[in-house]
Tab-separated table of C-alpha atoms and ligand atoms in Angstrom:
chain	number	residue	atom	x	y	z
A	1	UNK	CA	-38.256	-25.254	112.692
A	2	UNK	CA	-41.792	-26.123	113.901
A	3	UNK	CA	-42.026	-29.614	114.680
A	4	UNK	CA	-45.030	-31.310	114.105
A	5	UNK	CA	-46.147	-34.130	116.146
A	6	UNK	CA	-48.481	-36.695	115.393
A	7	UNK	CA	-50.741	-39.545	117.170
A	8	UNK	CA	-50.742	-43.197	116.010
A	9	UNK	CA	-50.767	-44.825	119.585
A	10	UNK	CA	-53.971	-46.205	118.253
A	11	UNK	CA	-52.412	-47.146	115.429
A	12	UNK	CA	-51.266	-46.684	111.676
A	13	UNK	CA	-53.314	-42.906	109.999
A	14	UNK	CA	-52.525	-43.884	105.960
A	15	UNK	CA	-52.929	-40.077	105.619
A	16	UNK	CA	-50.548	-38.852	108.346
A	17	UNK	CA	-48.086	-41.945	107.222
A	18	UNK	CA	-48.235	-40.503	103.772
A	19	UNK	CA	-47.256	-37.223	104.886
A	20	UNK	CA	-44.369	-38.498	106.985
A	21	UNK	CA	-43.136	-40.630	103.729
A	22	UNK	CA	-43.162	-37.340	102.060
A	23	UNK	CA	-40.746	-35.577	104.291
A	24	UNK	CA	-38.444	-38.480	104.407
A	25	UNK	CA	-38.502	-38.360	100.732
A	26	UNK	CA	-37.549	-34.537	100.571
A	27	UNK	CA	-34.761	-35.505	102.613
A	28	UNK	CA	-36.594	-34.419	105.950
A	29	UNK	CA	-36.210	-35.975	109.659
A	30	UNK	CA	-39.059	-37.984	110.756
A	31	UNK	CA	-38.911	-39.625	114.707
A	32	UNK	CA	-40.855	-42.867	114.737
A	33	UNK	CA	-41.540	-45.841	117.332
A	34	UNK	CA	-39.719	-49.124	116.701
A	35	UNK	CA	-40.231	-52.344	118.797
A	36	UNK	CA	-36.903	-51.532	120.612
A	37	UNK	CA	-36.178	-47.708	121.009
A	38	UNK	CA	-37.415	-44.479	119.612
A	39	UNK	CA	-35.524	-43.872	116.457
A	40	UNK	CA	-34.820	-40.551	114.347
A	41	UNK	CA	-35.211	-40.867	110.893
A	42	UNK	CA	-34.399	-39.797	107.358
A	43	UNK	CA	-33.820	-41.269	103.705
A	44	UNK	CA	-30.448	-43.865	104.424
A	45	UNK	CA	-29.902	-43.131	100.595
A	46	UNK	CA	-29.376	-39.123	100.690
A	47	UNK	CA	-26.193	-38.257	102.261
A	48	UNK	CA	-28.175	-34.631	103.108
A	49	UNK	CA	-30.436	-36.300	105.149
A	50	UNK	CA	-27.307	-38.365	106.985
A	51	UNK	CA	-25.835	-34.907	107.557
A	52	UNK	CA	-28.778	-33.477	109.000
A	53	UNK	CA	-29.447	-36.271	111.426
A	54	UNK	CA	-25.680	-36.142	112.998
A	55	UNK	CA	-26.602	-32.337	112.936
A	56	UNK	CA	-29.897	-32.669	115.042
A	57	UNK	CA	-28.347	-35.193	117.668
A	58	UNK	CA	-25.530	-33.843	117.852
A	59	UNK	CA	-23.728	-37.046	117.008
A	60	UNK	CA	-19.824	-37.882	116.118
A	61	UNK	CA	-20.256	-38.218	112.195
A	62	UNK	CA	-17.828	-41.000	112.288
A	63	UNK	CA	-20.490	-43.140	114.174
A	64	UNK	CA	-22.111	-44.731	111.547
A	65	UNK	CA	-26.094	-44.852	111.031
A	66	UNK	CA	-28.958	-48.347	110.962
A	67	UNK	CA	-30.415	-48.838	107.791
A	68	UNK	CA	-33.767	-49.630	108.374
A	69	UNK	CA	-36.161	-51.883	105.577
A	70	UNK	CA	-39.869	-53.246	105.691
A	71	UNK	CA	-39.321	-55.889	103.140
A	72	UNK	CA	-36.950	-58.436	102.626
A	73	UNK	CA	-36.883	-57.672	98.396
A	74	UNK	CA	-34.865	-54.736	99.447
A	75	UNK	CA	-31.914	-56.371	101.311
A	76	UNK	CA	-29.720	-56.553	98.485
A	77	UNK	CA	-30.287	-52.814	97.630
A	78	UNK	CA	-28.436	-51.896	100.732
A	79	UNK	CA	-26.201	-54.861	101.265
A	80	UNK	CA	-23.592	-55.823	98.386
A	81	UNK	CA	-23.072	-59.431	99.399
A	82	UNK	CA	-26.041	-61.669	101.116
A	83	UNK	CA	-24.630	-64.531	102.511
A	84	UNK	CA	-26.727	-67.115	103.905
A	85	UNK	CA	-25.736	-66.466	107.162
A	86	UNK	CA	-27.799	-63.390	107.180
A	87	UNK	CA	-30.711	-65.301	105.210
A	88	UNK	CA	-31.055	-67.690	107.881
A	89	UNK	CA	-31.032	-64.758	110.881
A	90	UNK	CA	-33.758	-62.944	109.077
A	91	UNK	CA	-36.354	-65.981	108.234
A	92	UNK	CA	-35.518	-66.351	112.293
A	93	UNK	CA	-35.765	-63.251	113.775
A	94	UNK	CA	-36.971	-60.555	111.139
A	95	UNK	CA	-38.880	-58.230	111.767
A	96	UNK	CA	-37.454	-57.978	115.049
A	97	UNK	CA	-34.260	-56.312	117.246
A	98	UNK	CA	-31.685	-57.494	115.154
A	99	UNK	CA	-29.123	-55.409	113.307
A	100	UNK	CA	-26.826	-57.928	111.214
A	101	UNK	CA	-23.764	-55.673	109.521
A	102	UNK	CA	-23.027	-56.343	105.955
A	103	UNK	CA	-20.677	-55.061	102.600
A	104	UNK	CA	-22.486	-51.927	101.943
A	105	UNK	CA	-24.737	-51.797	99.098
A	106	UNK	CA	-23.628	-48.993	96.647
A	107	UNK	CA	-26.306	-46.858	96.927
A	108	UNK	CA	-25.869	-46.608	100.754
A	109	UNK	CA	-23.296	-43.088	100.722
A	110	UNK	CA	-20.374	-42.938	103.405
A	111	UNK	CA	-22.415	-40.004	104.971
A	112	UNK	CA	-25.014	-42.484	106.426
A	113	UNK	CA	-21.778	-45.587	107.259
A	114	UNK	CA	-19.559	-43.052	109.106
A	115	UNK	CA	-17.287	-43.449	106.417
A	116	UNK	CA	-17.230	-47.203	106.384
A	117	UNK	CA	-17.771	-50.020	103.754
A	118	UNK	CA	-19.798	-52.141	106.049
A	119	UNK	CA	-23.496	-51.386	106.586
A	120	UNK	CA	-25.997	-51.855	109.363
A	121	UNK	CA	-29.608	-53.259	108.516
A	122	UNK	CA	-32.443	-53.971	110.500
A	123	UNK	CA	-36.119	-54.311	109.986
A	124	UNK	CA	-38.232	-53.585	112.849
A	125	UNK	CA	-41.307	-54.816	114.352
A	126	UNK	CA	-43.597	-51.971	115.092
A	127	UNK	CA	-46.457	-51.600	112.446
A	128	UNK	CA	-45.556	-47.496	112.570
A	129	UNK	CA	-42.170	-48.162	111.772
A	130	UNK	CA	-43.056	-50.313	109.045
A	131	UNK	CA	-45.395	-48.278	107.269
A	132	UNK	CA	-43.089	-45.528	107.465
A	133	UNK	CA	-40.345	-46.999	105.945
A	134	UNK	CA	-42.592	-47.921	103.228
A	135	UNK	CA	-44.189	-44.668	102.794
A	136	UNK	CA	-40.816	-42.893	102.627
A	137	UNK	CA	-39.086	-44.561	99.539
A	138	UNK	CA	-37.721	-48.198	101.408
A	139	UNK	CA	-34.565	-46.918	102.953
A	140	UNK	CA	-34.421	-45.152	106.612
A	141	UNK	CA	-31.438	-44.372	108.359
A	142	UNK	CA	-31.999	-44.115	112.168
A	143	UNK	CA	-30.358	-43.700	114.975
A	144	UNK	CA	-32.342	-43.536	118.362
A	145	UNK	CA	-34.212	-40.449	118.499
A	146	UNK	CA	-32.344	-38.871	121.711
A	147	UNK	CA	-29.744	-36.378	121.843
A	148	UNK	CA	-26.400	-37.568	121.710
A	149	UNK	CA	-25.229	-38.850	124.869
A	150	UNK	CA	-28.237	-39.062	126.650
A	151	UNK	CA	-30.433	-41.853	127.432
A	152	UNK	CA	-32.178	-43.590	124.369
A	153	UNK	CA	-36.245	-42.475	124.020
A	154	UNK	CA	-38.819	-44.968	125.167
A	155	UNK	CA	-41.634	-42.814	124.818
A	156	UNK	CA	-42.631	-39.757	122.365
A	157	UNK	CA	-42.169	-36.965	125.240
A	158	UNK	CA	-38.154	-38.281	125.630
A	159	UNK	CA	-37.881	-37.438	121.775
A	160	UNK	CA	-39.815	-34.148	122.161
A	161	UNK	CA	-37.600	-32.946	125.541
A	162	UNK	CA	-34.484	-33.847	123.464
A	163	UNK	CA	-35.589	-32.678	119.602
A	164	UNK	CA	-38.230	-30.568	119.415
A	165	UNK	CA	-37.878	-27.280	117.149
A	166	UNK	CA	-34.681	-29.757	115.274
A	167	UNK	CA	-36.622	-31.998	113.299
A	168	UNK	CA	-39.848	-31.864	110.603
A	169	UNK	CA	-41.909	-34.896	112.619
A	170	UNK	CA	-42.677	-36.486	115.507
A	171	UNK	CA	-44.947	-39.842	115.369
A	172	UNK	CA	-45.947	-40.875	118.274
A	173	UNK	CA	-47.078	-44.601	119.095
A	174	UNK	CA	-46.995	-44.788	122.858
A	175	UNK	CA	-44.378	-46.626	125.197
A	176	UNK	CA	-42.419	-48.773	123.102
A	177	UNK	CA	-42.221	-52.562	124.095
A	178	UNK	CA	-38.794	-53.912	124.535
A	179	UNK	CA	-36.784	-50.710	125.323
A	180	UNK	CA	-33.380	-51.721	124.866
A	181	UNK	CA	-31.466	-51.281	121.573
A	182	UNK	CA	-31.288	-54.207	118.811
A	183	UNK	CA	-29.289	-56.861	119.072
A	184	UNK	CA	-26.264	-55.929	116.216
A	185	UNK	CA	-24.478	-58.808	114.803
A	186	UNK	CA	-21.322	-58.726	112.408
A	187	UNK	CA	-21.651	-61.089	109.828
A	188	UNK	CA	-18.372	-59.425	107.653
A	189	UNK	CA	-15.954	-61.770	109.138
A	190	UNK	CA	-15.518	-65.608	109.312
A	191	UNK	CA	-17.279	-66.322	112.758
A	192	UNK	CA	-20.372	-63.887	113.245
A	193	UNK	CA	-19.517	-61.383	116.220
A	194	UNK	CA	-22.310	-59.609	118.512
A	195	UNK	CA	-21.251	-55.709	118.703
A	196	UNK	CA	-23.646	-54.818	121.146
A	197	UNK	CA	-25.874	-57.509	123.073
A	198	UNK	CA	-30.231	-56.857	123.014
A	199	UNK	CA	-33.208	-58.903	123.264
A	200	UNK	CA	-32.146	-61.357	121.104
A	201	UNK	CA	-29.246	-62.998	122.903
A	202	UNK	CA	-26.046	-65.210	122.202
A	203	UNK	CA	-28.129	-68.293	122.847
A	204	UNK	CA	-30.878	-67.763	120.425
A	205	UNK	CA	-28.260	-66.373	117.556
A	206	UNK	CA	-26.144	-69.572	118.300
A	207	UNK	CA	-29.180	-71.530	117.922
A	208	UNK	CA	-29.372	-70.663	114.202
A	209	UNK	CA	-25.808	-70.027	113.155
A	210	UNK	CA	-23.916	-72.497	115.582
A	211	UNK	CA	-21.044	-70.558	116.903
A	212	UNK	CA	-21.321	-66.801	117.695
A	213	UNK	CA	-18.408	-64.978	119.425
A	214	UNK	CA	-19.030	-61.864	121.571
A	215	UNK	CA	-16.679	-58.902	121.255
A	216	UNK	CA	-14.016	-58.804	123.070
A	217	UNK	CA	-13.928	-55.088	123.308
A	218	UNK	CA	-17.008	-54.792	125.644
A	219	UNK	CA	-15.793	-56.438	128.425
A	220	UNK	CA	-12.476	-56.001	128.500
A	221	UNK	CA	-10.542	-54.101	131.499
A	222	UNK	CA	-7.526	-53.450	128.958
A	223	UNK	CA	-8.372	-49.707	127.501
A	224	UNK	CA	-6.418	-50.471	124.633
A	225	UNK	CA	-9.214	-52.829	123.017
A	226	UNK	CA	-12.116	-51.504	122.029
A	227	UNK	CA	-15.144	-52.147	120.855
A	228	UNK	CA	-15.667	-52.844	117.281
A	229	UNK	CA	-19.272	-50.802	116.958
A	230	UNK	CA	-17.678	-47.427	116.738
A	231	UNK	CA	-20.858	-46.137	118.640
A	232	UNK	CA	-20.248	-48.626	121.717
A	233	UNK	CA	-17.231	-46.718	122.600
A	234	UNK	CA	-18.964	-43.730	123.795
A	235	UNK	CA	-19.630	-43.038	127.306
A	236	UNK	CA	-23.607	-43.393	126.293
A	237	UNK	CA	-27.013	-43.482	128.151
A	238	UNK	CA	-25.504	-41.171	130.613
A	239	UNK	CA	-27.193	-39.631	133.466
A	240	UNK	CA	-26.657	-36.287	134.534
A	241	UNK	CA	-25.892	-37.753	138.174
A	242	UNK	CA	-22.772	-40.165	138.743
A	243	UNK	CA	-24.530	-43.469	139.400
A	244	UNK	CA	-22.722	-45.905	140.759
A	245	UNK	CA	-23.967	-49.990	140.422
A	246	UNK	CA	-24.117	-51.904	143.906
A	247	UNK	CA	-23.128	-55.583	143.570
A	248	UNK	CA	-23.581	-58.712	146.397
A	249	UNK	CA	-26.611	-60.507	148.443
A	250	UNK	CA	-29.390	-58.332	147.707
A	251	UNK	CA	-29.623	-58.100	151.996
A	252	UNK	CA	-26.194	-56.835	151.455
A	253	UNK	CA	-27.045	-54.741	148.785
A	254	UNK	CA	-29.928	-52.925	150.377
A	255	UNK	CA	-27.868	-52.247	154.008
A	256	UNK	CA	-25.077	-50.699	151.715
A	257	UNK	CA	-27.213	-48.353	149.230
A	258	UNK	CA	-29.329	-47.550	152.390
A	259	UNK	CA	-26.349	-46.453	154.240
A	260	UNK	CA	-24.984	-44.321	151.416
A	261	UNK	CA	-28.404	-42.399	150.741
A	262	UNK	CA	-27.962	-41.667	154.400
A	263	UNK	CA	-24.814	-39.952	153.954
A	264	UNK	CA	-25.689	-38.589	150.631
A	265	UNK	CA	-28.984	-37.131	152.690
A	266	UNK	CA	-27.228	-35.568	155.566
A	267	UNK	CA	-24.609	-33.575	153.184
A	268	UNK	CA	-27.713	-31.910	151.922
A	269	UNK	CA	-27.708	-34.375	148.378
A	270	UNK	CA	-30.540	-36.659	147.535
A	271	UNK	CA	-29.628	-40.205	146.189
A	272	UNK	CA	-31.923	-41.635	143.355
A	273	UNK	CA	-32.156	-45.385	143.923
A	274	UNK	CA	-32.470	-48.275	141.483
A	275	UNK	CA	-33.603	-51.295	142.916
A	276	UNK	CA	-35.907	-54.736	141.775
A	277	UNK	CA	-39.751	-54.845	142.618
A	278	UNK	CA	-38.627	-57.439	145.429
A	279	UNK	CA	-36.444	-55.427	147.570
A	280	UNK	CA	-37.894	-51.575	146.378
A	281	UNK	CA	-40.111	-51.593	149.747
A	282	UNK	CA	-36.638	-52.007	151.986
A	283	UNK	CA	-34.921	-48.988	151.590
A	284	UNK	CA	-35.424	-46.263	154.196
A	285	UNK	CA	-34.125	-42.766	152.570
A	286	UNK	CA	-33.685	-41.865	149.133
A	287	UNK	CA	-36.024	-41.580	145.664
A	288	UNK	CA	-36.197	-45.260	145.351
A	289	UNK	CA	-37.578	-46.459	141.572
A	290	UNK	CA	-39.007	-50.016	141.160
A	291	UNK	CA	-37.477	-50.878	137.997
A	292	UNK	CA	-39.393	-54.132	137.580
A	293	UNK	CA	-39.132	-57.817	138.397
A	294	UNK	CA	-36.285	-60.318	138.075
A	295	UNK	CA	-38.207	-62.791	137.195
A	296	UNK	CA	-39.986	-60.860	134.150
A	297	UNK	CA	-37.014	-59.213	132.557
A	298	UNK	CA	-38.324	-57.671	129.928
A	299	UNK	CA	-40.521	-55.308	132.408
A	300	UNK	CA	-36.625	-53.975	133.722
A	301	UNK	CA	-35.511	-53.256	130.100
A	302	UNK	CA	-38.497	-51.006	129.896
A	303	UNK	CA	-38.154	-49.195	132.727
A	304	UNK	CA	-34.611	-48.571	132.497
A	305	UNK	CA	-33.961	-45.108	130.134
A	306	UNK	CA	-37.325	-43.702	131.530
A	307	UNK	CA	-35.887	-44.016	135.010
A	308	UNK	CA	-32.658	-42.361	134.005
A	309	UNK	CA	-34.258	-39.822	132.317
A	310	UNK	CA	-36.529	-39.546	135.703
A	311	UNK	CA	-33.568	-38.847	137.720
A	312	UNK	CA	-31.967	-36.270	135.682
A	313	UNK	CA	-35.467	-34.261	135.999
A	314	UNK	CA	-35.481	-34.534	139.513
A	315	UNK	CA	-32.460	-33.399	140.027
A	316	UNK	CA	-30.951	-36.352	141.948
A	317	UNK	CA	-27.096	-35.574	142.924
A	318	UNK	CA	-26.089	-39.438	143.176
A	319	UNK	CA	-28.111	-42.384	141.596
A	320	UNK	CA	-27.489	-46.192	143.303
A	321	UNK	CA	-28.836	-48.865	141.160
A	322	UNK	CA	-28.896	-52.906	142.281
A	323	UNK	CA	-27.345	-54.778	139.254
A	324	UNK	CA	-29.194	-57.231	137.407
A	325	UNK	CA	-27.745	-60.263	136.227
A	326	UNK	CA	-30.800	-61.716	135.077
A	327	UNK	CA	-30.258	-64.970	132.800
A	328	UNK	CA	-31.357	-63.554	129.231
A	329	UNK	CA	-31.403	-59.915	129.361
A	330	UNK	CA	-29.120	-59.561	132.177
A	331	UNK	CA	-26.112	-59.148	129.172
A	332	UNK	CA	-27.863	-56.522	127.323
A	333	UNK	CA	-29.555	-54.697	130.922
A	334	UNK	CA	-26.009	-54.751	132.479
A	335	UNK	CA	-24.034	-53.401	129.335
A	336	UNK	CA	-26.255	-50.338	129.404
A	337	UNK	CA	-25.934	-50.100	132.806
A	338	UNK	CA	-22.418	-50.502	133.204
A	339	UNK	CA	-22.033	-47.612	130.410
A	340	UNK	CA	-24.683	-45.362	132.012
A	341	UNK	CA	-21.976	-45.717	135.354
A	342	UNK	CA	-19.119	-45.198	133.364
A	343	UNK	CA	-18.212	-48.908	134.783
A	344	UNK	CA	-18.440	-47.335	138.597
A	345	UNK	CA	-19.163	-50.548	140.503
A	346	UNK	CA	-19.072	-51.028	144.314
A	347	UNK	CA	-18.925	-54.317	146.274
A	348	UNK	CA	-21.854	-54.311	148.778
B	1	LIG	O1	-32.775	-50.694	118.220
B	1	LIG	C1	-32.037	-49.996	117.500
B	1	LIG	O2	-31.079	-50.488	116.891
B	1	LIG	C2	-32.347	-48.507	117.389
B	1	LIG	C3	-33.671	-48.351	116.646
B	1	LIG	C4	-34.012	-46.921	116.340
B	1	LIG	O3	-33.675	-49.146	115.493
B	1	LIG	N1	-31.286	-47.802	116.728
B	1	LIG	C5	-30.090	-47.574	117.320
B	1	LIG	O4	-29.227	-46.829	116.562
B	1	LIG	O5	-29.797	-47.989	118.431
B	1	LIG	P1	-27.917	-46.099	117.148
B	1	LIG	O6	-27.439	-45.249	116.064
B	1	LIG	O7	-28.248	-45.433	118.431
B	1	LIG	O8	-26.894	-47.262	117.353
B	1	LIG	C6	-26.301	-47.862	116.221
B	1	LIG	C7	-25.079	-48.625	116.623
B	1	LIG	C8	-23.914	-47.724	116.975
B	1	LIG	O9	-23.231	-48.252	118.117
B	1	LIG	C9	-23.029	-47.828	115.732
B	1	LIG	O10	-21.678	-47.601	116.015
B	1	LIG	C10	-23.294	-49.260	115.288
B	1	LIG	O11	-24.677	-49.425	115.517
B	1	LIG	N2	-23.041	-49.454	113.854
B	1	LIG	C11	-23.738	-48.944	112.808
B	1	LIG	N3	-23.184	-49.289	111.626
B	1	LIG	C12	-22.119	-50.070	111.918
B	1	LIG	C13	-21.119	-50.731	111.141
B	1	LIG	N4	-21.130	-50.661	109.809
B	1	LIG	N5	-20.157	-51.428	111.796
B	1	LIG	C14	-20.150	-51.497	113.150
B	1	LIG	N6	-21.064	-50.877	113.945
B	1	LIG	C15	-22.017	-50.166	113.347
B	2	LIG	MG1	-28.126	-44.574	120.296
């Protein structure tokens, strides 16, 4: 299959937007930009499509799909209940990263729920996505648009290294601005539960519904709980190098990671290091990657996947990364982090 690739980083073409709609409606897979991630779509409603999208990513079919909308009329097509719960998240945070899960709507097939009765819904805020959606019938299921396992696309040419020739379009609207998965939010159960943590964070969630509970299966050290998302349980966003996170004083931090590029150096390896704009300038050997600043977190969600992605085409044979606890991201940065290490965490 010839994948066709096309240019909106200046903004919405009608024309080439129709076109996408068209193959979405034929049951096609279209990539697109959303505010968060890259995602791959194809018709949420057309359990062909579903197939084909676990088929191009290469993706567990039991991990179930986002339903994506542009307008809040079509909620109650994919959800069966609506309770006000989710009413009151969407006037808040809608468009935006936030994925609330809900009864699914009967014309949502298993295919695109992994086989469950719950459904996840978000509608993003990227004007591309949006017009997309529109274009192709209401309804997109989309995962991110990487292969499975690797880290999530941030920019057009991570879609096109990991799906060209496997799906009908790519659209391409530049870097996309957040670069962290949504926020997902389970609203099926008494007290609403955050399955995987984003931009919008247990503070701002709480703000609207009062108490939010955070599940328990994505911290714990027991391996016997796990986490409720089905998709948070795999080993994700990995590099191909082990990368291990470096915790302590960041003077600590930088003598340790410093020491072990050394090592890594003089077995004939080279270390790919992840460290904070403040402290990128100290380290003496190694590929060292400014991932951005602590004090503007959204500029180290960014950077994150590209970085990964960096490494693994540079061929780095260890990767060191600072950790970053910052205080609204730091929950969302650090869970992908912690997953991309496979939890390998050293004391500086
Ligand atoms: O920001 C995003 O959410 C991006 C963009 C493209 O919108 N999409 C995305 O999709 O991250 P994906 O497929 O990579 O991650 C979806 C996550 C998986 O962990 C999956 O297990 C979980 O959502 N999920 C989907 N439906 C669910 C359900 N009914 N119950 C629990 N978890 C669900
Ligand atoms: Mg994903």
């Amino acid at each position: 299959m010839q994948t066709i690739r096309m240019d909106m980083t200046a903004g919405v073409d009608p024309e080439e937007i129709r076109q996408a709609g068209e193959v979405l409606r034929r049951g096609g897979l279209v990539a697109f930009p959303t505010e968060t991630v890259y995602g791959l779509g194809g018709n949420a409603f057309d359990p062909e499509a579903s197939r084909r999208i676990y088929a191009a990513k290469g993706r567990p079919s039991d991990n179930p799909l986002i339903v994506h909308i542009a307008r809040m009329e079509d909620l109650p097509r994919a959800a069966r209940e609506v309770p006000e719960a989710a009413l009151r998240l969407a006037e808040a945070f809608w468009p935006g990263p936030l994925t609330m899960i809900l009864p699914r709507g009967d014309e949502v097939p298993k295919e695109t729920t992994g086989g469950l009765d719950t459904v996840a819904i978000r509608m993003p805020d990227h004007p591309v996505a949006l017009a997309l959606i529109e274009a192709g019938g209401g309804f997109v299921a989309a995962p991110s648009a990487n292969t499975s396992g690797r880290p999530s696309p941030t920019r057009a040419d991570h879609v096109w290294e990991d799906l060209q020739g496997r799906i009908d379009v790519l659209i391409d609207g530049g870097e996309v601005p957040i670069g962290l998965e949504s926020t997902i939010v389970d609203l099926t159960e008494e007290t609403p539960v955050i399955l995987r943590p984003g931009y919008i964070s247990q503070a701002m969630l709480g703000e609207v519904l009062g108490t939010v509970s955070y599940d328990r299966g994505l911290t714990s050290e027991d391996p016997s709980v796990h986490p409720r998302a089905p998709g948070m349980k795999y080993r994700h966003y990995a590099p191909k190098a082990p990368l291990t996170i470096v915790e302590g004083s960041p003077e600590e931090v930088v003598r340790c990671i410093s020491r072990l590029a050394d090592e890594e150096a003089r077995s004939g390896g080279c270390a790919g290091i992840i460290a904070g704009d403040d402290t990128a300038g100290q380290y003496g050997s190694g590929l060292v990657r400014s991932i951005g600043s602590r004090t503007q977190e959204i500029t180290i969600a960014h950077h994150l996947y590209a970085i990964l992605r960096e490494f693994d085409d540079l061929g780095v044979s260890v990767i060191y990364s600072e950790a970053f606890d910052t205080p609204q991201l730091g929950r969302a940065i650090m869970n992908r982090l912690l997953k991309a290490a496979g939890h390998q965490v050293l004391q500086a």
